[in-house]
Each structure stands twice: as C-alpha cells, then as structure tokens.
Amino acid sequence: MTKNYFEPVFVWVGPGTRQGISDVARASELLMTNWPKDSMATPAHIAAKTICLASWEEQSSAEGARAAFLQAAREAGILTDE
C-alpha cells in the first residue's frame, strides 16, 4: 500500500451504516468531524488524531495511524466486527 493508506478499519458512522476507513485523510476527517460526542477528547481519540495528522505530514507511519484509529474506534464503541 502507499504511504498514506492502510488495511481498512470498518466502523459504524450512523445507525446501520458501516464504512471502511483505509487512509489517514479519511481517518483524520472522521476523528475531527463525525466522532461520537461522548468519546471526543479521550486520550485514545486525541492520540489517534495526533498520529493520523502526523502520518498525513509523513512524520509517522500509516500503520501507526491505523493502530491508533483502531484503538480509538474500539473505545468509542463504533468498531464493527473485526
């Protein structure tokens, strides 16, 4: 995969609506604009935003961004079956 892409992480983005996130741009956008309100500003959410943005700027790996996004999604309860 190219530098800003990773193996998809499937999350719930609405009632019955599942979305595959497979790049740092989409992960960053979801973390900043459509994240569950009660899970914003948690340590996992902040770390995922920070790492995804660093990956976008090529200061971190896409796999590191995926791992952080996966952890934040799991904590927020929006991760679909793995």
PDB file of N, CA and C in Angstrom:
ATOM      1  N   MET A   1       0.845  -1.186   0.000  1.00  0.00           N
ATOM      2  CA  MET A   1       0.000   0.000   0.000  1.00  0.00           C
ATOM      3  C   MET A   1       0.886   1.243   0.000  1.00  0.00           C
ATOM      4  N   THR A   2       0.340   2.329  -0.493  1.00  0.00           N
ATOM      5  CA  THR A   2       1.128   3.553  -0.499  1.00  0.00           C
ATOM      6  C   THR A   2       1.207   4.148   0.890  1.00  0.00           C
ATOM      7  N   LYS A   3       2.001   5.180   1.030  1.00  0.00           N
ATOM      8  CA  LYS A   3       2.360   5.697   2.339  1.00  0.00           C
ATOM      9  C   LYS A   3       1.212   6.197   3.206  1.00  0.00           C
ATOM     10  N   ASN A   4       0.119   6.667   2.643  1.00  0.00           N
ATOM     11  CA  ASN A   4      -0.985   7.177   3.452  1.00  0.00           C
ATOM     12  C   ASN A   4      -2.172   6.226   3.535  1.00  0.00           C
ATOM     13  N   TYR A   5      -2.002   5.008   3.040  1.00  0.00           N
ATOM     14  CA  TYR A   5      -3.091   4.035   3.043  1.00  0.00           C
ATOM     15  C   TYR A   5      -2.760   2.868   3.948  1.00  0.00           C
ATOM     16  N   PHE A   6      -3.820   2.236   4.479  1.00  0.00           N
ATOM     17  CA  PHE A   6      -3.643   1.076   5.345  1.00  0.00           C
ATOM     18  C   PHE A   6      -4.801   0.113   5.151  1.00  0.00           C
ATOM     19  N   GLU A   7      -4.668  -1.069   5.717  1.00  0.00           N
ATOM     20  CA  GLU A   7      -5.740  -2.066   5.652  1.00  0.00           C
ATOM     21  C   GLU A   7      -7.001  -1.466   6.268  1.00  0.00           C
ATOM     22  N   PRO A   8      -8.161  -1.629   5.637  1.00  0.00           N
ATOM     23  CA  PRO A   8      -9.380  -0.978   6.121  1.00  0.00           C
ATOM     24  C   PRO A   8      -9.760  -1.348   7.555  1.00  0.00           C
ATOM     25  N   VAL A   9     -10.277  -0.339   8.232  1.00  0.00           N
ATOM     26  CA  VAL A   9     -10.885  -0.487   9.553  1.00  0.00           C
ATOM     27  C   VAL A   9     -12.356  -0.154   9.337  1.00  0.00           C
ATOM     28  N   PHE A  10     -13.257  -1.058   9.716  1.00  0.00           N
ATOM     29  CA  PHE A  10     -14.678  -0.837   9.494  1.00  0.00           C
ATOM     30  C   PHE A  10     -15.341  -0.327  10.760  1.00  0.00           C
ATOM     31  N   VAL A  11     -16.022   0.818  10.616  1.00  0.00           N
ATOM     32  CA  VAL A  11     -16.666   1.474  11.751  1.00  0.00           C
ATOM     33  C   VAL A  11     -18.114   1.811  11.404  1.00  0.00           C
ATOM     34  N   TRP A  12     -18.913   1.963  12.451  1.00  0.00           N
ATOM     35  CA  TRP A  12     -20.289   2.419  12.290  1.00  0.00           C
ATOM     36  C   TRP A  12     -20.253   3.946  12.253  1.00  0.00           C
ATOM     37  N   VAL A  13     -20.833   4.545  11.204  1.00  0.00           N
ATOM     38  CA  VAL A  13     -20.868   6.002  11.087  1.00  0.00           C
ATOM     39  C   VAL A  13     -22.285   6.549  11.233  1.00  0.00           C
ATOM     40  N   GLY A  14     -23.218   5.670  11.445  1.00  0.00           N
ATOM     41  CA  GLY A  14     -24.614   6.025  11.648  1.00  0.00           C
ATOM     42  C   GLY A  14     -25.392   4.750  11.885  1.00  0.00           C
ATOM     43  N   PRO A  15     -26.660   4.869  12.271  1.00  0.00           N
ATOM     44  CA  PRO A  15     -27.467   3.665  12.502  1.00  0.00           C
ATOM     45  C   PRO A  15     -27.511   2.784  11.262  1.00  0.00           C
ATOM     46  N   GLY A  16     -26.933   1.597  11.366  1.00  0.00           N
ATOM     47  CA  GLY A  16     -26.922   0.647  10.266  1.00  0.00           C
ATOM     48  C   GLY A  16     -25.993   1.003   9.119  1.00  0.00           C
ATOM     49  N   THR A  17     -25.173   2.025   9.288  1.00  0.00           N
ATOM     50  CA  THR A  17     -24.279   2.467   8.226  1.00  0.00           C
ATOM     51  C   THR A  17     -22.834   2.195   8.619  1.00  0.00           C
ATOM     52  N   ARG A  18     -22.236   1.278   7.891  1.00  0.00           N
ATOM     53  CA  ARG A  18     -20.859   0.859   8.140  1.00  0.00           C
ATOM     54  C   ARG A  18     -19.964   1.457   7.055  1.00  0.00           C
ATOM     55  N   GLN A  19     -18.777   1.905   7.457  1.00  0.00           N
ATOM     56  CA  GLN A  19     -17.854   2.494   6.492  1.00  0.00           C
ATOM     57  C   GLN A  19     -16.457   1.936   6.713  1.00  0.00           C
ATOM     58  N   GLY A  20     -15.773   1.662   5.627  1.00  0.00           N
ATOM     59  CA  GLY A  20     -14.386   1.220   5.692  1.00  0.00           C
ATOM     60  C   GLY A  20     -13.463   2.422   5.588  1.00  0.00           C
ATOM     61  N   ILE A  21     -12.592   2.571   6.540  1.00  0.00           N
ATOM     62  CA  ILE A  21     -11.610   3.657   6.544  1.00  0.00           C
ATOM     63  C   ILE A  21     -10.257   3.036   6.228  1.00  0.00           C
ATOM     64  N   SER A  22      -9.624   3.508   5.144  1.00  0.00           N
ATOM     65  CA  SER A  22      -8.377   2.876   4.718  1.00  0.00           C
ATOM     66  C   SER A  22      -7.267   3.869   4.380  1.00  0.00           C
ATOM     67  N   ASP A  23      -7.430   5.119   4.807  1.00  0.00           N
ATOM     68  CA  ASP A  23      -6.348   6.078   4.603  1.00  0.00           C
ATOM     69  C   ASP A  23      -6.369   7.130   5.704  1.00  0.00           C
ATOM     70  N   VAL A  24      -5.236   7.761   5.896  1.00  0.00           N
ATOM     71  CA  VAL A  24      -5.110   8.696   7.016  1.00  0.00           C
ATOM     72  C   VAL A  24      -5.972   9.937   6.831  1.00  0.00           C
ATOM     73  N   ALA A  25      -6.239  10.351   5.605  1.00  0.00           N
ATOM     74  CA  ALA A  25      -7.088  11.524   5.387  1.00  0.00           C
ATOM     75  C   ALA A  25      -8.518  11.257   5.866  1.00  0.00           C
ATOM     76  N   ARG A  26      -9.077  10.108   5.487  1.00  0.00           N
ATOM     77  CA  ARG A  26     -10.451   9.782   5.908  1.00  0.00           C
ATOM     78  C   ARG A  26     -10.520   9.519   7.403  1.00  0.00           C
ATOM     79  N   ALA A  27      -9.488   8.890   7.948  1.00  0.00           N
ATOM     80  CA  ALA A  27      -9.454   8.654   9.394  1.00  0.00           C
ATOM     81  C   ALA A  27      -9.418   9.985  10.139  1.00  0.00           C
ATOM     82  N   SER A  28      -8.576  10.900   9.688  1.00  0.00           N
ATOM     83  CA  SER A  28      -8.476  12.221  10.324  1.00  0.00           C
ATOM     84  C   SER A  28      -9.795  12.967  10.245  1.00  0.00           C
ATOM     85  N   GLU A  29     -10.416  12.924   9.071  1.00  0.00           N
ATOM     86  CA  GLU A  29     -11.693  13.620   8.891  1.00  0.00           C
ATOM     87  C   GLU A  29     -12.760  13.073   9.839  1.00  0.00           C
ATOM     88  N   LEU A  30     -12.856  11.762   9.926  1.00  0.00           N
ATOM     89  CA  LEU A  30     -13.841  11.157  10.817  1.00  0.00           C
ATOM     90  C   LEU A  30     -13.557  11.514  12.271  1.00  0.00           C
ATOM     91  N   LEU A  31     -12.298  11.457  12.665  1.00  0.00           N
ATOM     92  CA  LEU A  31     -11.919  11.786  14.043  1.00  0.00           C
ATOM     93  C   LEU A  31     -12.262  13.231  14.399  1.00  0.00           C
ATOM     94  N   MET A  32     -12.195  14.124  13.424  1.00  0.00           N
ATOM     95  CA  MET A  32     -12.422  15.545  13.704  1.00  0.00           C
ATOM     96  C   MET A  32     -13.860  16.008  13.486  1.00  0.00           C
ATOM     97  N   THR A  33     -14.608  15.309  12.631  1.00  0.00           N
ATOM     98  CA  THR A  33     -15.927  15.856  12.282  1.00  0.00           C
ATOM     99  C   THR A  33     -17.121  14.979  12.627  1.00  0.00           C
ATOM    100  N   ASN A  34     -16.932  13.675  12.718  1.00  0.00           N
ATOM    101  CA  ASN A  34     -18.095  12.799  12.882  1.00  0.00           C
ATOM    102  C   ASN A  34     -17.856  11.741  13.953  1.00  0.00           C
ATOM    103  N   TRP A  35     -17.094  12.085  14.966  1.00  0.00           N
ATOM    104  CA  TRP A  35     -16.791  11.137  16.039  1.00  0.00           C
ATOM    105  C   TRP A  35     -17.882  11.215  17.097  1.00  0.00           C
ATOM    106  N   PRO A  36     -18.211  10.104  17.752  1.00  0.00           N
ATOM    107  CA  PRO A  36     -19.225  10.153  18.816  1.00  0.00           C
ATOM    108  C   PRO A  36     -18.845  11.187  19.881  1.00  0.00           C
ATOM    109  N   LYS A  37     -19.782  12.065  20.172  1.00  0.00           N
ATOM    110  CA  LYS A  37     -19.525  13.188  21.094  1.00  0.00           C
ATOM    111  C   LYS A  37     -18.997  12.738  22.450  1.00  0.00           C
ATOM    112  N   ASP A  38     -19.522  11.637  22.976  1.00  0.00           N
ATOM    113  CA  ASP A  38     -19.097  11.199  24.307  1.00  0.00           C
ATOM    114  C   ASP A  38     -17.717  10.548  24.306  1.00  0.00           C
ATOM    115  N   SER A  39     -17.123  10.372  23.131  1.00  0.00           N
ATOM    116  CA  SER A  39     -15.785   9.783  23.044  1.00  0.00           C
ATOM    117  C   SER A  39     -14.747  10.757  22.503  1.00  0.00           C
ATOM    118  N   MET A  40     -15.153  12.013  22.346  1.00  0.00           N
ATOM    119  CA  MET A  40     -14.188  13.029  21.908  1.00  0.00           C
ATOM    120  C   MET A  40     -13.357  13.466  23.103  1.00  0.00           C
ATOM    121  N   ALA A  41     -12.137  13.795  22.836  1.00  0.00           N
ATOM    122  CA  ALA A  41     -11.198  14.308  23.838  1.00  0.00           C
ATOM    123  C   ALA A  41     -10.738  13.258  24.839  1.00  0.00           C
ATOM    124  N   THR A  42     -10.970  11.988  24.550  1.00  0.00           N
ATOM    125  CA  THR A  42     -10.395  10.939  25.392  1.00  0.00           C
ATOM    126  C   THR A  42      -8.924  10.795  24.984  1.00  0.00           C
ATOM    127  N   PRO A  43      -8.107  10.208  25.831  1.00  0.00           N
ATOM    128  CA  PRO A  43      -6.707  10.019  25.435  1.00  0.00           C
ATOM    129  C   PRO A  43      -6.549   9.247  24.116  1.00  0.00           C
ATOM    130  N   ALA A  44      -7.359   8.223  23.902  1.00  0.00           N
ATOM    131  CA  ALA A  44      -7.256   7.440  22.659  1.00  0.00           C
ATOM    132  C   ALA A  44      -7.652   8.281  21.451  1.00  0.00           C
ATOM    133  N   HIS A  45      -8.693   9.085  21.584  1.00  0.00           N
ATOM    134  CA  HIS A  45      -9.150   9.950  20.493  1.00  0.00           C
ATOM    135  C   HIS A  45      -8.094  11.001  20.154  1.00  0.00           C
ATOM    136  N   ILE A  46      -7.551  11.637  21.157  1.00  0.00           N
ATOM    137  CA  ILE A  46      -6.522  12.659  20.942  1.00  0.00           C
ATOM    138  C   ILE A  46      -5.280  12.041  20.308  1.00  0.00           C
ATOM    139  N   ALA A  47      -4.879  10.881  20.806  1.00  0.00           N
ATOM    140  CA  ALA A  47      -3.699  10.207  20.241  1.00  0.00           C
ATOM    141  C   ALA A  47      -3.935   9.842  18.778  1.00  0.00           C
ATOM    142  N   ALA A  48      -5.124   9.333  18.468  1.00  0.00           N
ATOM    143  CA  ALA A  48      -5.424   8.950  17.086  1.00  0.00           C
ATOM    144  C   ALA A  48      -5.388  10.167  16.170  1.00  0.00           C
ATOM    145  N   LYS A  49      -5.978  11.278  16.597  1.00  0.00           N
ATOM    146  CA  LYS A  49      -5.937  12.492  15.782  1.00  0.00           C
ATOM    147  C   LYS A  49      -4.496  12.936  15.552  1.00  0.00           C
ATOM    148  N   THR A  50      -3.714  12.954  16.612  1.00  0.00           N
ATOM    149  CA  THR A  50      -2.326  13.400  16.532  1.00  0.00           C
ATOM    150  C   THR A  50      -1.517  12.518  15.592  1.00  0.00           C
ATOM    151  N   ILE A  51      -1.654  11.204  15.743  1.00  0.00           N
ATOM    152  CA  ILE A  51      -0.880  10.272  14.919  1.00  0.00           C
ATOM    153  C   ILE A  51      -1.355  10.289  13.466  1.00  0.00           C
ATOM    154  N   CYS A  52      -2.658  10.370  13.235  1.00  0.00           N
ATOM    155  CA  CYS A  52      -3.159  10.428  11.857  1.00  0.00           C
ATOM    156  C   CYS A  52      -2.663  11.691  11.155  1.00  0.00           C
ATOM    157  N   LEU A  53      -2.703  12.820  11.835  1.00  0.00           N
ATOM    158  CA  LEU A  53      -2.225  14.054  11.222  1.00  0.00           C
ATOM    159  C   LEU A  53      -0.719  14.007  10.991  1.00  0.00           C
ATOM    160  N   ALA A  54       0.026  13.408  11.915  1.00  0.00           N
ATOM    161  CA  ALA A  54       1.466  13.256  11.728  1.00  0.00           C
ATOM    162  C   ALA A  54       1.755  12.345  10.533  1.00  0.00           C
ATOM    163  N   SER A  55       0.957  11.313  10.373  1.00  0.00           N
ATOM    164  CA  SER A  55       1.133  10.419   9.235  1.00  0.00           C
ATOM    165  C   SER A  55       0.836  11.152   7.933  1.00  0.00           C
ATOM    166  N   TRP A  56      -0.200  11.973   7.936  1.00  0.00           N
ATOM    167  CA  TRP A  56      -0.540  12.755   6.748  1.00  0.00           C
ATOM    168  C   TRP A  56       0.636  13.637   6.340  1.00  0.00           C
ATOM    169  N   GLU A  57       1.351  14.155   7.331  1.00  0.00           N
ATOM    170  CA  GLU A  57       2.514  15.011   7.076  1.00  0.00           C
ATOM    171  C   GLU A  57       3.801  14.195   6.937  1.00  0.00           C
ATOM    172  N   GLU A  58       3.654  12.887   6.828  1.00  0.00           N
ATOM    173  CA  GLU A  58       4.762  11.951   6.637  1.00  0.00           C
ATOM    174  C   GLU A  58       5.761  11.965   7.795  1.00  0.00           C
ATOM    175  N   GLN A  59       5.260  12.209   9.009  1.00  0.00           N
ATOM    176  CA  GLN A  59       6.094  12.178  10.205  1.00  0.00           C
ATOM    177  C   GLN A  59       5.812  10.942  11.049  1.00  0.00           C
ATOM    178  N   SER A  60       4.912  10.114  10.580  1.00  0.00           N
ATOM    179  CA  SER A  60       4.543   8.878  11.255  1.00  0.00           C
ATOM    180  C   SER A  60       4.065   7.904  10.180  1.00  0.00           C
ATOM    181  N   SER A  61       4.026   6.629  10.511  1.00  0.00           N
ATOM    182  CA  SER A  61       3.622   5.632   9.520  1.00  0.00           C
ATOM    183  C   SER A  61       2.104   5.503   9.434  1.00  0.00           C
ATOM    184  N   ALA A  62       1.642   5.064   8.287  1.00  0.00           N
ATOM    185  CA  ALA A  62       0.215   4.803   8.109  1.00  0.00           C
ATOM    186  C   ALA A  62      -0.232   3.659   9.018  1.00  0.00           C
ATOM    187  N   GLU A  63       0.627   2.680   9.231  1.00  0.00           N
ATOM    188  CA  GLU A  63       0.268   1.568  10.121  1.00  0.00           C
ATOM    189  C   GLU A  63       0.122   2.035  11.567  1.00  0.00           C
ATOM    190  N   GLY A  64       0.952   2.978  11.975  1.00  0.00           N
ATOM    191  CA  GLY A  64       0.803   3.561  13.307  1.00  0.00           C
ATOM    192  C   GLY A  64      -0.510   4.313  13.427  1.00  0.00           C
ATOM    193  N   ALA A  65      -0.882   5.020  12.362  1.00  0.00           N
ATOM    194  CA  ALA A  65      -2.159   5.739  12.339  1.00  0.00           C
ATOM    195  C   ALA A  65      -3.318   4.752  12.413  1.00  0.00           C
ATOM    196  N   ARG A  66      -3.210   3.647  11.683  1.00  0.00           N
ATOM    197  CA  ARG A  66      -4.259   2.628  11.707  1.00  0.00           C
ATOM    198  C   ARG A  66      -4.427   2.060  13.105  1.00  0.00           C
ATOM    199  N   ALA A  67      -3.327   1.738  13.759  1.00  0.00           N
ATOM    200  CA  ALA A  67      -3.387   1.166  15.108  1.00  0.00           C
ATOM    201  C   ALA A  67      -4.045   2.138  16.081  1.00  0.00           C
ATOM    202  N   ALA A  68      -3.690   3.404  16.001  1.00  0.00           N
ATOM    203  CA  ALA A  68      -4.271   4.407  16.897  1.00  0.00           C
ATOM    204  C   ALA A  68      -5.756   4.610  16.593  1.00  0.00           C
ATOM    205  N   PHE A  69      -6.111   4.639  15.293  1.00  0.00           N
ATOM    206  CA  PHE A  69      -7.513   4.792  14.903  1.00  0.00           C
ATOM    207  C   PHE A  69      -8.332   3.596  15.375  1.00  0.00           C
ATOM    208  N   LEU A  70      -7.784   2.409  15.210  1.00  0.00           N
ATOM    209  CA  LEU A  70      -8.450   1.185  15.651  1.00  0.00           C
ATOM    210  C   LEU A  70      -8.727   1.224  17.153  1.00  0.00           C
ATOM    211  N   GLN A  71      -7.744   1.640  17.927  1.00  0.00           N
ATOM    212  CA  GLN A  71      -7.914   1.722  19.381  1.00  0.00           C
ATOM    213  C   GLN A  71      -8.989   2.745  19.749  1.00  0.00           C
ATOM    214  N   ALA A  72      -8.975   3.891  19.109  1.00  0.00           N
ATOM    215  CA  ALA A  72      -9.972   4.922  19.402  1.00  0.00           C
ATOM    216  C   ALA A  72     -11.369   4.462  19.002  1.00  0.00           C
ATOM    217  N   ALA A  73     -11.490   3.793  17.861  1.00  0.00           N
ATOM    218  CA  ALA A  73     -12.791   3.290  17.412  1.00  0.00           C
ATOM    219  C   ALA A  73     -13.319   2.219  18.362  1.00  0.00           C
ATOM    220  N   ARG A  74     -12.447   1.365  18.821  1.00  0.00           N
ATOM    221  CA  ARG A  74     -12.847   0.326  19.779  1.00  0.00           C
ATOM    222  C   ARG A  74     -13.354   0.987  21.066  1.00  0.00           C
ATOM    223  N   GLU A  75     -12.608   1.969  21.566  1.00  0.00           N
ATOM    224  CA  GLU A  75     -13.004   2.674  22.787  1.00  0.00           C
ATOM    225  C   GLU A  75     -14.355   3.383  22.613  1.00  0.00           C
ATOM    226  N   ALA A  76     -14.580   3.968  21.424  1.00  0.00           N
ATOM    227  CA  ALA A  76     -15.814   4.701  21.164  1.00  0.00           C
ATOM    228  C   ALA A  76     -17.010   3.784  20.909  1.00  0.00           C
ATOM    229  N   GLY A  77     -16.749   2.484  20.745  1.00  0.00           N
ATOM    230  CA  GLY A  77     -17.830   1.533  20.502  1.00  0.00           C
ATOM    231  C   GLY A  77     -18.369   1.578  19.086  1.00  0.00           C
ATOM    232  N   ILE A  78     -17.570   2.076  18.140  1.00  0.00           N
ATOM    233  CA  ILE A  78     -18.041   2.150  16.754  1.00  0.00           C
ATOM    234  C   ILE A  78     -17.339   1.163  15.840  1.00  0.00           C
ATOM    235  N   LEU A  79     -16.432   0.381  16.380  1.00  0.00           N
ATOM    236  CA  LEU A  79     -15.731  -0.622  15.581  1.00  0.00           C
ATOM    237  C   LEU A  79     -16.686  -1.768  15.272  1.00  0.00           C
ATOM    238  N   THR A  80     -16.773  -2.142  13.998  1.00  0.00           N
ATOM    239  CA  THR A  80     -17.619  -3.272  13.639  1.00  0.00           C
ATOM    240  C   THR A  80     -16.844  -4.552  13.942  1.00  0.00           C
ATOM    241  N   ASP A  81     -17.442  -5.680  13.692  1.00  0.00           N
ATOM    242  CA  ASP A  81     -16.768  -6.949  13.963  1.00  0.00           C
ATOM    243  C   ASP A  81     -15.413  -6.986  13.262  1.00  0.00           C
ATOM    244  N   GLU A  82     -14.417  -7.357  14.011  1.00  0.00           N
ATOM    245  CA  GLU A  82     -13.061  -7.388  13.462  1.00  0.00           C
ATOM    246  C   GLU A  82     -12.817  -8.689  12.729  1.00  0.00           C
TER     247      GLU A  82
END
